[in-house]
Short mmCIF file of C-alpha atoms and ligand atoms in Angstrom, two decimals:
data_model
loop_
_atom_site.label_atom_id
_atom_site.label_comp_id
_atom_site.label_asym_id
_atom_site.label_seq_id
_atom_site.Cartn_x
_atom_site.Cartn_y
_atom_site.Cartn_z
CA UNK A 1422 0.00 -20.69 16.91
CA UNK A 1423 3.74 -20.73 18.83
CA UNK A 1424 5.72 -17.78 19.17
CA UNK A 1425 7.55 -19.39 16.46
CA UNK A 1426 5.28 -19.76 13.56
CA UNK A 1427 3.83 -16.01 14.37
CA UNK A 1428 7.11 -15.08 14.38
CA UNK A 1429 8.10 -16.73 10.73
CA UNK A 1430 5.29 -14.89 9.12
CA UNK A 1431 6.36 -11.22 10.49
CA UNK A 1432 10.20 -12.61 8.78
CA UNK A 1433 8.05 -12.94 5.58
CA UNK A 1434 9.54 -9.33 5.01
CA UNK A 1435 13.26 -9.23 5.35
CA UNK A 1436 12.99 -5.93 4.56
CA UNK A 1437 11.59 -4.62 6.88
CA UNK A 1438 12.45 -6.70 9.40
CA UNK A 1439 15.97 -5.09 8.86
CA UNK A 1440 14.21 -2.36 9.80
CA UNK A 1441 12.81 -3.00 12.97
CA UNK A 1442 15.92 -4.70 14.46
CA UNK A 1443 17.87 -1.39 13.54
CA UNK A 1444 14.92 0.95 14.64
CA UNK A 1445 14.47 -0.74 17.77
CA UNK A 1446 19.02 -1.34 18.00
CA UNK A 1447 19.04 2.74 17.75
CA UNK A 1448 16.75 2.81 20.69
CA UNK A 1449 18.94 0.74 22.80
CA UNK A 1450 22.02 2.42 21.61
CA UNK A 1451 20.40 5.65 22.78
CA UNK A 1452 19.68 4.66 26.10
CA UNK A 1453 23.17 2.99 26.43
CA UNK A 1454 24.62 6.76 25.62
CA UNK A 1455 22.00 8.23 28.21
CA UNK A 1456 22.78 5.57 30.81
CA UNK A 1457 26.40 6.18 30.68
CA UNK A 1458 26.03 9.85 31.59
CA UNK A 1459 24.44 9.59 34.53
CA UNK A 1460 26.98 9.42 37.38
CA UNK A 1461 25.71 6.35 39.88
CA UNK A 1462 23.51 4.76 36.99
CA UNK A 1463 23.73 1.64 38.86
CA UNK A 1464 23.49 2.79 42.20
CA UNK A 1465 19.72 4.32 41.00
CA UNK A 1466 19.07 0.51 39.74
CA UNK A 1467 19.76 -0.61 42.73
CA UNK A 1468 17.80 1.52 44.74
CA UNK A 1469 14.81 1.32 42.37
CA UNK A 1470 14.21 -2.35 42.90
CA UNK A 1471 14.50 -1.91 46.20
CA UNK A 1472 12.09 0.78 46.18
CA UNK A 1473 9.53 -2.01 44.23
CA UNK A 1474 10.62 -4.83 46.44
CA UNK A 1475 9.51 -2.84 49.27
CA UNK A 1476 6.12 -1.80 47.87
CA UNK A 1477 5.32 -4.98 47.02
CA UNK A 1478 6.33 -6.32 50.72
CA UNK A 1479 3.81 -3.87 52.10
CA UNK A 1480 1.30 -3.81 49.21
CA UNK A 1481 -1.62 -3.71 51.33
CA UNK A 1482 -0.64 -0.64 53.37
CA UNK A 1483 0.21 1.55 50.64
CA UNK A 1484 -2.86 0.53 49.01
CA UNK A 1485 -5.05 1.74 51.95
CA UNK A 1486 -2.18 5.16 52.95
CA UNK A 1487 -2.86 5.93 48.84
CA UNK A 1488 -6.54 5.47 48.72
CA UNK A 1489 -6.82 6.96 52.16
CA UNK A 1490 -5.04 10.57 50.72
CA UNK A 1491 -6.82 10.57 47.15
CA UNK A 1492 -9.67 10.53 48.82
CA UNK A 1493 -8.75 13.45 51.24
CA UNK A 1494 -7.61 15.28 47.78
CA UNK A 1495 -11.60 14.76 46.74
CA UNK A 1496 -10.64 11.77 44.38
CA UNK A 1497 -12.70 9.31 44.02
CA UNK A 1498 -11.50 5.77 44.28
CA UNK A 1499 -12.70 2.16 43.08
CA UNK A 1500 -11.23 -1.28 43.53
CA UNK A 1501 -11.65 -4.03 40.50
CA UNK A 1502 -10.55 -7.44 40.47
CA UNK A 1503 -10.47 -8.06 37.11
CA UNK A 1504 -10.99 -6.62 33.61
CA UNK A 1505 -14.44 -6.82 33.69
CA UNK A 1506 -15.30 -5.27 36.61
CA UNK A 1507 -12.74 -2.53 35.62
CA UNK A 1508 -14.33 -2.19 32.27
CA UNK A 1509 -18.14 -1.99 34.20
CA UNK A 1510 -16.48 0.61 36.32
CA UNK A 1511 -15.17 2.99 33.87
CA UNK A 1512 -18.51 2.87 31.95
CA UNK A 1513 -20.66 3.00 35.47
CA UNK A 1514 -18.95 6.37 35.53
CA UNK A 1515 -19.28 7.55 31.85
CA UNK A 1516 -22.96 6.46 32.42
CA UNK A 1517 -23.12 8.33 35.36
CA UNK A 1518 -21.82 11.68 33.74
CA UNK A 1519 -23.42 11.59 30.45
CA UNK A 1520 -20.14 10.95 28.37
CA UNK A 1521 -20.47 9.79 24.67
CA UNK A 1522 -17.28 10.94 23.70
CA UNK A 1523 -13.92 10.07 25.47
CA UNK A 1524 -9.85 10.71 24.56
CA UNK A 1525 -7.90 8.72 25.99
CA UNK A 1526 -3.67 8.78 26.68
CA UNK A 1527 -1.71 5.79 26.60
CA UNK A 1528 -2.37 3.31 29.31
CA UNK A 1529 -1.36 -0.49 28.75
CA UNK A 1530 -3.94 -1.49 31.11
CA UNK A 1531 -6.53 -0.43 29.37
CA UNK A 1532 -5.19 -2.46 26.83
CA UNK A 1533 -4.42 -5.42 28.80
CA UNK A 1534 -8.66 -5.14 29.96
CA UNK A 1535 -9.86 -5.16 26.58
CA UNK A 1536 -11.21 -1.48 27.36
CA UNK A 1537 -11.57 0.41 23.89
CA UNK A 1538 -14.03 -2.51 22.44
CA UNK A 1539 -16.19 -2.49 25.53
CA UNK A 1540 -17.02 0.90 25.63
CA UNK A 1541 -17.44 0.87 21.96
CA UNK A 1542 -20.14 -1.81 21.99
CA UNK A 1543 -21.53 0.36 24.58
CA UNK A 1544 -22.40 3.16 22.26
CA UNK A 1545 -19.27 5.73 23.36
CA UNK A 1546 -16.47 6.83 21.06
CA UNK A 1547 -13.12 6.60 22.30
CA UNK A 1548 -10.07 8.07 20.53
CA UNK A 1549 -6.77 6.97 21.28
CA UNK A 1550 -4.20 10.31 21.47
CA UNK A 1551 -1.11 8.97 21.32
CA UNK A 1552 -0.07 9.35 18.10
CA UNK A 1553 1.43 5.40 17.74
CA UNK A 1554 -1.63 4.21 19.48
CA UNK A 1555 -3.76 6.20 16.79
CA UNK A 1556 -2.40 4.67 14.44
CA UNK A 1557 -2.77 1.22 15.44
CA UNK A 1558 -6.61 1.74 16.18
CA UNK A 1559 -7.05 3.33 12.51
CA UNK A 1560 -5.28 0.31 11.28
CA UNK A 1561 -7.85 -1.51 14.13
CA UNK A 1562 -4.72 -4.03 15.20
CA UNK A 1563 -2.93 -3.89 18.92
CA UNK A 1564 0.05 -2.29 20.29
CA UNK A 1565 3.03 -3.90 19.38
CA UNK A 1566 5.50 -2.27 21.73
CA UNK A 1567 4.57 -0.44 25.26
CA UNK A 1568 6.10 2.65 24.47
CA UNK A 1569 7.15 2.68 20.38
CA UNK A 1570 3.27 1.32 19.68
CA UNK A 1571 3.41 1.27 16.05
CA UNK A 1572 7.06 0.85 15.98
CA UNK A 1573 5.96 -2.19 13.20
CA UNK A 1574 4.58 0.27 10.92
CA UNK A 1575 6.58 2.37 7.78
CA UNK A 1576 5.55 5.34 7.74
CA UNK A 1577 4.90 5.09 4.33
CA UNK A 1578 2.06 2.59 5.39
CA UNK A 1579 1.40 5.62 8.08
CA UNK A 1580 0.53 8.04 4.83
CA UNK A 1581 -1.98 5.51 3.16
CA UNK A 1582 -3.87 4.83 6.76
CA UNK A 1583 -4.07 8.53 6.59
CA UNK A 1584 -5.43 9.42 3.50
CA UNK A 1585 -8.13 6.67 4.09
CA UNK A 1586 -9.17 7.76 7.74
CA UNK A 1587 -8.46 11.49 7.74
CA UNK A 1588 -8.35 12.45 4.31
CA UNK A 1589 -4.84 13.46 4.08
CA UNK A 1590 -2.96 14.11 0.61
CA UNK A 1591 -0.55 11.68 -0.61
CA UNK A 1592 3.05 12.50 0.74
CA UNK A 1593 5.28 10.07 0.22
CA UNK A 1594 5.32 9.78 4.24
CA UNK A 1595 6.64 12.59 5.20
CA UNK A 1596 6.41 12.36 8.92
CA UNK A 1597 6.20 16.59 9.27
CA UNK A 1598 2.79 16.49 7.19
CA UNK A 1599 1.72 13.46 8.60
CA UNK A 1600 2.11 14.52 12.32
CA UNK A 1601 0.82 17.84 11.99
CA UNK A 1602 -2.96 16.46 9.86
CA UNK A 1603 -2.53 13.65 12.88
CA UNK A 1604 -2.52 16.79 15.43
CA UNK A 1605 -5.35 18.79 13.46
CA UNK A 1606 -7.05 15.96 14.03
CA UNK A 1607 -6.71 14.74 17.24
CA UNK A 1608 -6.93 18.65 18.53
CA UNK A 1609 -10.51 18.65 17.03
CA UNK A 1610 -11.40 15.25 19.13
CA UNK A 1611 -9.77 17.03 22.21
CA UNK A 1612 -12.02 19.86 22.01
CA UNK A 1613 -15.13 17.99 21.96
CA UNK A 1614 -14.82 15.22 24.59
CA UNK A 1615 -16.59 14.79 27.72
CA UNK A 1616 -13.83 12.47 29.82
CA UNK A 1617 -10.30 11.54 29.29
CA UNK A 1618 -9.13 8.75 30.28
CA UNK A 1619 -5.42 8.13 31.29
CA UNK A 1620 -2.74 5.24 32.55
CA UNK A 1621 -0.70 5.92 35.60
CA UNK A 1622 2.84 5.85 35.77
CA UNK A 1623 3.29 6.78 39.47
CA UNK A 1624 1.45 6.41 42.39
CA UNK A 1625 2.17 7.89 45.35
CA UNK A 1626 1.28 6.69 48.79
CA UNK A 1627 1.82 9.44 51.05
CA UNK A 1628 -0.02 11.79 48.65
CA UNK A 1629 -2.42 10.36 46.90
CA UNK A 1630 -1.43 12.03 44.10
CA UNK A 1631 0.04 10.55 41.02
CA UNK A 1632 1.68 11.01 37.50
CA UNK A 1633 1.55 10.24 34.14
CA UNK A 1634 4.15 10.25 31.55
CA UNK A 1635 3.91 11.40 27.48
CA UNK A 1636 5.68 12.94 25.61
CA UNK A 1637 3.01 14.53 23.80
CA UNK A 1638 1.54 16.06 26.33
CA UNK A 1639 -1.86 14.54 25.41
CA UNK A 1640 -2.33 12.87 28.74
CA UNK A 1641 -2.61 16.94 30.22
CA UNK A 1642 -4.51 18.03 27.19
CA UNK A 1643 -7.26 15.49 27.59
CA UNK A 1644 -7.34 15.63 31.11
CA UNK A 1645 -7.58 19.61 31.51
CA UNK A 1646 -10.21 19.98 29.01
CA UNK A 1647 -12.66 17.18 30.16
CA UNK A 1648 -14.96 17.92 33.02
CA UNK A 1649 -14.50 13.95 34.02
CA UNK A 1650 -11.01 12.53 34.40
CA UNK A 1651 -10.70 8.49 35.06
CA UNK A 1652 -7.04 7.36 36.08
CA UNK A 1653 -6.80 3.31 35.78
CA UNK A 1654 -3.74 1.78 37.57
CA UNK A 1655 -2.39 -1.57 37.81
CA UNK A 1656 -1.93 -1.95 41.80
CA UNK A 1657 1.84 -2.00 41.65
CA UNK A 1658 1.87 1.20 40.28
CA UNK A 1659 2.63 2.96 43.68
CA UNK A 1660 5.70 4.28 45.11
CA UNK A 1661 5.80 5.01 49.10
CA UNK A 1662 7.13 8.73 49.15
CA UNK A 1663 7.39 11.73 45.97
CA UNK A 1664 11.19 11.58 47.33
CA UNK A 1665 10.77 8.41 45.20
CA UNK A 1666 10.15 10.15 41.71
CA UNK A 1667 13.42 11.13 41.74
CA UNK A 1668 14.46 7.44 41.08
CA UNK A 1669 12.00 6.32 38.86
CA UNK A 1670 11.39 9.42 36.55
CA UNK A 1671 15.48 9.52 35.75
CA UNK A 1672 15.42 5.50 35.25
CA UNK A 1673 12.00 5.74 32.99
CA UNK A 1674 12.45 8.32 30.08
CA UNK A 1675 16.27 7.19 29.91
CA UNK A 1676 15.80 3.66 29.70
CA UNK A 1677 12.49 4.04 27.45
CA UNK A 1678 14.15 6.37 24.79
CA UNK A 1679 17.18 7.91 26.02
CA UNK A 1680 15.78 11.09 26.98
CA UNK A 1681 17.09 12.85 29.99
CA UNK A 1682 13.30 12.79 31.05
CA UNK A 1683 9.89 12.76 29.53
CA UNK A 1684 8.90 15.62 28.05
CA UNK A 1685 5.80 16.06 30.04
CA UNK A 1686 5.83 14.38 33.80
CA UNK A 1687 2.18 15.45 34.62
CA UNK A 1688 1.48 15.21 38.23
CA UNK A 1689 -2.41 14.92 39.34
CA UNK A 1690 -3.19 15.50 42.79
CA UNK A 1691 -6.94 16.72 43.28
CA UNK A 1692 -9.95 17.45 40.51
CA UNK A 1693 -9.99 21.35 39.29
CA UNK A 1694 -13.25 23.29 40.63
CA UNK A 1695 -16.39 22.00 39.14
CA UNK A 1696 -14.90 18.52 37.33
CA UNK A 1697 -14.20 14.85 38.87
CA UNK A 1698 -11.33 13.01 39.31
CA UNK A 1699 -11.19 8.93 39.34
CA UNK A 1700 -8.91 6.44 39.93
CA UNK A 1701 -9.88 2.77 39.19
CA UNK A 1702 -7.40 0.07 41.00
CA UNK A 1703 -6.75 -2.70 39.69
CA UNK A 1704 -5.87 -6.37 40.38
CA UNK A 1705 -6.74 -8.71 37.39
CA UNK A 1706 -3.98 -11.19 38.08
CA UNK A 1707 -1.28 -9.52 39.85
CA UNK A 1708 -1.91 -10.45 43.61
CA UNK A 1709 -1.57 -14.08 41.77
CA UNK A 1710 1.92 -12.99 40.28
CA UNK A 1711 2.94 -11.73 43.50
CA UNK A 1712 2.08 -14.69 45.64
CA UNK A 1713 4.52 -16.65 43.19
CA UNK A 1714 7.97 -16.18 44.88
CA UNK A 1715 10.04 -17.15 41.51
CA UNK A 1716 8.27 -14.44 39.44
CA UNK A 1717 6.80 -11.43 42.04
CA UNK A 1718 9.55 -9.30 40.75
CA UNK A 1719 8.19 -9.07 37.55
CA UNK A 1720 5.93 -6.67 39.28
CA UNK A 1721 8.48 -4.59 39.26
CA UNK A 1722 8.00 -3.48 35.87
CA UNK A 1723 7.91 0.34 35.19
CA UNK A 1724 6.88 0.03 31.13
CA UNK A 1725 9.84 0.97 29.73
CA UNK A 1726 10.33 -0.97 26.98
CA UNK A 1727 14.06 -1.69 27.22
CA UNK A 1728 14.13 -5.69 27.04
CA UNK A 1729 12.27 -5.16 23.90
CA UNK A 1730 14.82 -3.09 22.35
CA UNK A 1731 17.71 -4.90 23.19
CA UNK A 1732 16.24 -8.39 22.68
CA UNK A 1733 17.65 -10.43 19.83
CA UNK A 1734 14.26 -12.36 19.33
CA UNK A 1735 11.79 -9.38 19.74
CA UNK A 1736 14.05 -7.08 17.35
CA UNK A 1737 13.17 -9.79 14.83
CA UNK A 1738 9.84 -11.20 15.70
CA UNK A 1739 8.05 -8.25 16.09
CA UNK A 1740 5.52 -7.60 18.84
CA UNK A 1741 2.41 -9.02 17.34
CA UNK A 1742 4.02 -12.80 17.35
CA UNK A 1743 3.99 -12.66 21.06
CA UNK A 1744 -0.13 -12.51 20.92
CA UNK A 1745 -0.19 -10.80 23.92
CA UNK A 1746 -0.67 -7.30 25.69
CA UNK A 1747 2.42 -6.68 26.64
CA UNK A 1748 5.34 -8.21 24.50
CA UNK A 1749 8.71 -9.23 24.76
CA UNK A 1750 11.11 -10.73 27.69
CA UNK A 1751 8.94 -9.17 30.16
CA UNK A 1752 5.68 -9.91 28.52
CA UNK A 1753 6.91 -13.93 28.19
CA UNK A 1754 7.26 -13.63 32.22
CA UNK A 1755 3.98 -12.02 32.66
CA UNK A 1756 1.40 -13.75 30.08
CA UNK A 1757 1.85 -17.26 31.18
CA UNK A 1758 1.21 -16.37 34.67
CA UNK A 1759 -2.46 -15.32 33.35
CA UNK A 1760 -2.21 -18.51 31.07
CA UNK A 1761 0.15 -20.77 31.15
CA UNK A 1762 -1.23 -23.56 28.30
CA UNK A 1763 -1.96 -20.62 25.77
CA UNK A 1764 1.56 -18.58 26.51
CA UNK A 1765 3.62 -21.62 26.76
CA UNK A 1766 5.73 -21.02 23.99
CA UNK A 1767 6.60 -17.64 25.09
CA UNK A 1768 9.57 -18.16 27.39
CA UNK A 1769 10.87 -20.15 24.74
CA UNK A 1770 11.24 -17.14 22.66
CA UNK A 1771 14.59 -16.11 24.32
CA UNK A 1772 18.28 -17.20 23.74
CA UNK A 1773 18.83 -16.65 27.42
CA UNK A 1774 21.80 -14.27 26.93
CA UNK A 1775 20.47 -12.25 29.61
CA UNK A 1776 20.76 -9.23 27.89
CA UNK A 1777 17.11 -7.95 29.30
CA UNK A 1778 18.34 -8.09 32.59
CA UNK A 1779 21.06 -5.93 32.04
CA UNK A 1780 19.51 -3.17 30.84
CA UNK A 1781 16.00 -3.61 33.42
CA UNK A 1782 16.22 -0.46 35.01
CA UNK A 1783 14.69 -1.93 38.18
CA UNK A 1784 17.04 -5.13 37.51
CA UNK A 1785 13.93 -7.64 37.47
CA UNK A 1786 16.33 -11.40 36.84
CA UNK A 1787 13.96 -11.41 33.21
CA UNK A 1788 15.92 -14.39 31.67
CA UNK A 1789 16.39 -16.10 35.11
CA UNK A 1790 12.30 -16.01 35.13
CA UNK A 1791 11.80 -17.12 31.57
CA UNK A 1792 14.57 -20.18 32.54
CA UNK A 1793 12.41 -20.88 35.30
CA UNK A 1794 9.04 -20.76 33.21
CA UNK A 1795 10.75 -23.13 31.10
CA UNK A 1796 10.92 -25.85 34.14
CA UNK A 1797 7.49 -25.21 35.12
CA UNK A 1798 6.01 -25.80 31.60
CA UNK A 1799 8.26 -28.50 30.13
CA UNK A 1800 6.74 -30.39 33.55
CA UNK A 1801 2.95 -28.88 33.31
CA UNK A 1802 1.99 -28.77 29.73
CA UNK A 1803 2.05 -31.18 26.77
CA UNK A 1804 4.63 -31.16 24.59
CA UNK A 1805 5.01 -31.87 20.88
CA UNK A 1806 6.03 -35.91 20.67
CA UNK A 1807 8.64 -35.10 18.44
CA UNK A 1808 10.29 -32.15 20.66
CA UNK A 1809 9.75 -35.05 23.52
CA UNK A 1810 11.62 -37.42 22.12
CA UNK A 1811 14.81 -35.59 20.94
CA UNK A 1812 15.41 -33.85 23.70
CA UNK A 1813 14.97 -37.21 25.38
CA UNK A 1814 17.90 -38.75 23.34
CA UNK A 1815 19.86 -35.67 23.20
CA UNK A 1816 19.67 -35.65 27.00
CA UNK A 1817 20.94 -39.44 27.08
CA UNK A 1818 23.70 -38.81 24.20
CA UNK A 1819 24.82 -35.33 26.63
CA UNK A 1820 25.12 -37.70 29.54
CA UNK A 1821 27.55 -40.00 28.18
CA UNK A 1822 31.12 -38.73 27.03
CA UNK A 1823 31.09 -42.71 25.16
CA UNK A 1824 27.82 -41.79 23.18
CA UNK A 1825 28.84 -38.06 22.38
CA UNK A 1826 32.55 -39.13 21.19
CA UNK A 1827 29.77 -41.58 18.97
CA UNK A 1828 27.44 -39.16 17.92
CA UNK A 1829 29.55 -36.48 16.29
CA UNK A 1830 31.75 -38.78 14.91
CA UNK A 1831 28.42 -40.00 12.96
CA UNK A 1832 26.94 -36.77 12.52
CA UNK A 1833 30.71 -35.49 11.38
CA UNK A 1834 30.31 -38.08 8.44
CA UNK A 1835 26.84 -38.06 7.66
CA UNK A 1836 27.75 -33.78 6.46
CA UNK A 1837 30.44 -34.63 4.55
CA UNK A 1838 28.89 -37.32 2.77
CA UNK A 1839 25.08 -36.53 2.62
CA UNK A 1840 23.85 -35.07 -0.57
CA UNK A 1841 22.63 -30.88 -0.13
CA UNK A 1842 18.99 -31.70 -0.49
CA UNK A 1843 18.72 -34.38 2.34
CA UNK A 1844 21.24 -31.76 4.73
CA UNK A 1845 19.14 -28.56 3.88
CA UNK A 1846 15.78 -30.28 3.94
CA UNK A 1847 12.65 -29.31 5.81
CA UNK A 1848 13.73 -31.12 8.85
CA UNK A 1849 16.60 -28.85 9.26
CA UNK A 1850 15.33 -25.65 10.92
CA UNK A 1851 19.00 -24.12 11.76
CA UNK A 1852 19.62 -24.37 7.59
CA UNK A 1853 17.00 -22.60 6.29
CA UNK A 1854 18.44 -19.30 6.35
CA UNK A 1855 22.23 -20.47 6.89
CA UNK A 1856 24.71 -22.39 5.81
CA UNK A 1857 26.04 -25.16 8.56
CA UNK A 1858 29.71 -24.20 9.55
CA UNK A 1859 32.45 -26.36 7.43
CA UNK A 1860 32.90 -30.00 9.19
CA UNK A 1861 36.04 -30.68 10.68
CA UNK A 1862 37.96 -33.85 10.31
CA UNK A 1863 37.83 -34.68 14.32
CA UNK A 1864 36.33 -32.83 17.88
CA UNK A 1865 37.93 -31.36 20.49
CA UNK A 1866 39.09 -34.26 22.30
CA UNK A 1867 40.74 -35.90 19.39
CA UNK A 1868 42.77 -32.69 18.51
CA UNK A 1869 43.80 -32.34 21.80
CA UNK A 1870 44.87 -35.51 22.15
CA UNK A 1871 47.01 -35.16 19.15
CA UNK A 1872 48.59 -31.87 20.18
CA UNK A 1873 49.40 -33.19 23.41
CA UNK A 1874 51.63 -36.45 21.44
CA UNK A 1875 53.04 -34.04 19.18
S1 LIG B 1387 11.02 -5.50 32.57
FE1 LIG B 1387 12.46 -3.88 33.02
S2 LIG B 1387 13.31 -3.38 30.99
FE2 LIG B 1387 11.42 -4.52 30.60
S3 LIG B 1387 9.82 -3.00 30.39
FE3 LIG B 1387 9.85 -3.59 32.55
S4 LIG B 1387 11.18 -2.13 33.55
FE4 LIG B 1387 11.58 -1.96 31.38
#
């Protein structure tokens, strides 16, 4: 289904659908507060995407300076192309150490690789400990926001998903009981888990160290405890220098939430005595995105969620009607790069105002991109005849002042003397949930014209 149609059944619920624009509104109004407090806010955007542009110029060096260090820290390092071969990796090395029981902290690449399923069909348990992400694997449905993962979910749903999974007492949901059964819980899976698993937020070349941030502090938990710790990391992950952090972590926790910073940046360098430490690279699409000049900045991307919260369409579509990993403006510029006749309606789910852009913290051009994925698939990919056709005749009737002057004139009586049914009928997709502004007796041109004689 479109973007659209997913998008009209999450609207089934005005309700709450109220609720996740305002939610998700807060958010942004947060980080707006946070961004305005930091003297030379734009001056740290500016340097951040040049920091990515400049990574991604010299990809292949850092890739080799980075692997080149974590290896002198005794890390060990793999390379996958794809999801696959990062999913056979990552169970190669469970395999390897004996592991039938695996935490993991939140990593959308995992996600994006389809990672949970695979190791569960291979026999080994793995528990999500982010609290959102828990959530959404009890309820066994995706993500639908990179940092706020359950952001779709009341937490009075929350209480009932509870009681069924963990047992917990009806509470009406109130979050304080809820969080602390959901950390009772989770501590007990901590405690007996061979590996933990984690994203990466930073990578840096000259170290070969890198860091992950929660604000749970789950990522550290599951990592410290586990004699086997496996890192994945999408390939533009890295930064050159840990000068760099500086940039990024101030940019990241404000821009994500509003914090000042996250509460826990965890920085891995080396594996404690008597435990491993891997990192699994991966490509699975993105030397693809960044051999296509229009859209390689997308690779800038540090998670944060922002263009979600600010965008008009997502705050009311919800991240499940995007029916893909990662959601939203950003998400519509990345998916149909992986597949363009599947994700073609997703740059369509944007009015364009731009408003992603201005609030990227590493000032990716997100509605310039969607505009341009726009060109790409109204020429590469079949389009409804009727969608065709109008915008064929609207383009001729836009073209010609004659035919315009014409057209509303028409259109300016048909209104006024059209019976309601015919006007608000099925074919009238603007009308379903609003009225049509009142009809005026003439356009523009007509009243100017007049003013102008008078
Ligand atoms: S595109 Fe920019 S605003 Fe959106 S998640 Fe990425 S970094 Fe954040």
């Amino acid at each position: 289904m479109a973007h659209a149609d997913e998008a009209a059944i999450f609207n089934k619920d005005e309700a709450k659908v109220n609720w996740h624009d305002k939610a998700l509104w807060f958010v942004r109004q947060k980080r707006d507060k946070s961004a305005h407090n930091v003297q030379g806010w734009e001056t740290l955007r500016d340097l951040a995407s040049a920091i990515k542009a400049n990574v991604l110029s010299n990809l292949d060096d850092y890739l080799i300076q980075f692997e080149e260090n974590a290896k002198k820290n005794g890390v060990t390092v793999h390379w996958a192309a794809d999801a696959e071969e990062h999913n056979k990796i990552v169970h190669s090395i469970l395999q390897k150490t004996n592991v039938k029981k695996v935490v993991k902290s939140k990593s959308m690449l995992t996600e994006e690789c389809h990672l949970n399923p695979y190791l569960e069909a291979n026999g080994i348990e793995v528990v999500d400990t982010d609290l959102g992400e828990r959530i959404v694997q009890l309820a066994e449905e995706p993500p639908s926001h990179i940092v706020l993962p359950a952001i779709h979910k009341t937490k009075e749903e929350v209480d009932v998903l509870f009681q069924e999974h963990l047992g917990t007492k009806p509470s009406n949901g109130d979050p304080q009981y809820l969080t602390n059964e959901a950390r009772k819980h989770l501590r007990d899976k901590f405690l007996k888990a061979d590996a933990a698993i984690t994203g990466v937020n930073f990578a840096v070349a000259e170290t070969g160290g890198f860091v992950v941030c929660t604000n749970e502090g789950n990522a550290d938990m599951g990592a410290h405890l586990a004699k086997v710790h496996i890192a994945c990391m999408g390939m533009e992950k890295l930064i050159p220098q840990e000068k760099h952090l500086g940039v990024f972590l101030r940019l990241l926790a404000r821009s994500a939430t509003g914090q000042p910073i996250t509460t826990y940046s965890s920085h891995f360098n080396k594996p404690a005595k008597g435990t491993e430490m891997h990192i699994v690279i991966v490509d699975n699409g993105r030397t693809e995105q960044l051999s296509r000049e229009d859209f390689r900045a997308s690779l800038h991307c540090i998670r944060c969620g922002a263009c979600m919260n600010t965008c008009p369409i997502y705050r009311r579509s919800g991240g499940h009607s995007y029916k893909a990993t990662i959601p939203g403006p950003i998400g519509s510029i990345l998916s149909p790069g992986k597949d363009l006749t599947k994700h073609s309606s997703l740059p369509f789910a944007s009015t364009l105002c731009g408003s992603c852009s201005d609030v990227c913290p590493v000032k990716i051009n997100i509605h310039e991109q969607l505009y341009k994925w726009r060109q790409i698939i109204t020429k590469d990919v079949p389009q409804p005849v009727v969608k065709k056709t109008t915008l064929k005749m609207a383009g001729r009737v836009l073209a010609s002042s004659k035919m315009y002057g014409i057209a509303g004139k028409s259109a300016r009586f048909m209104l006024k003397h059209m019976p309601k049914f015919i006007i608000y009928s099925k074919l009238n997709a603007w009308g379903k949930a609003r009225d049509l502004p009142e009809v005026k007796n003439s356009n523009f041109d007509e009243w100017y014209k007049n003013r102008q004689k008078k």
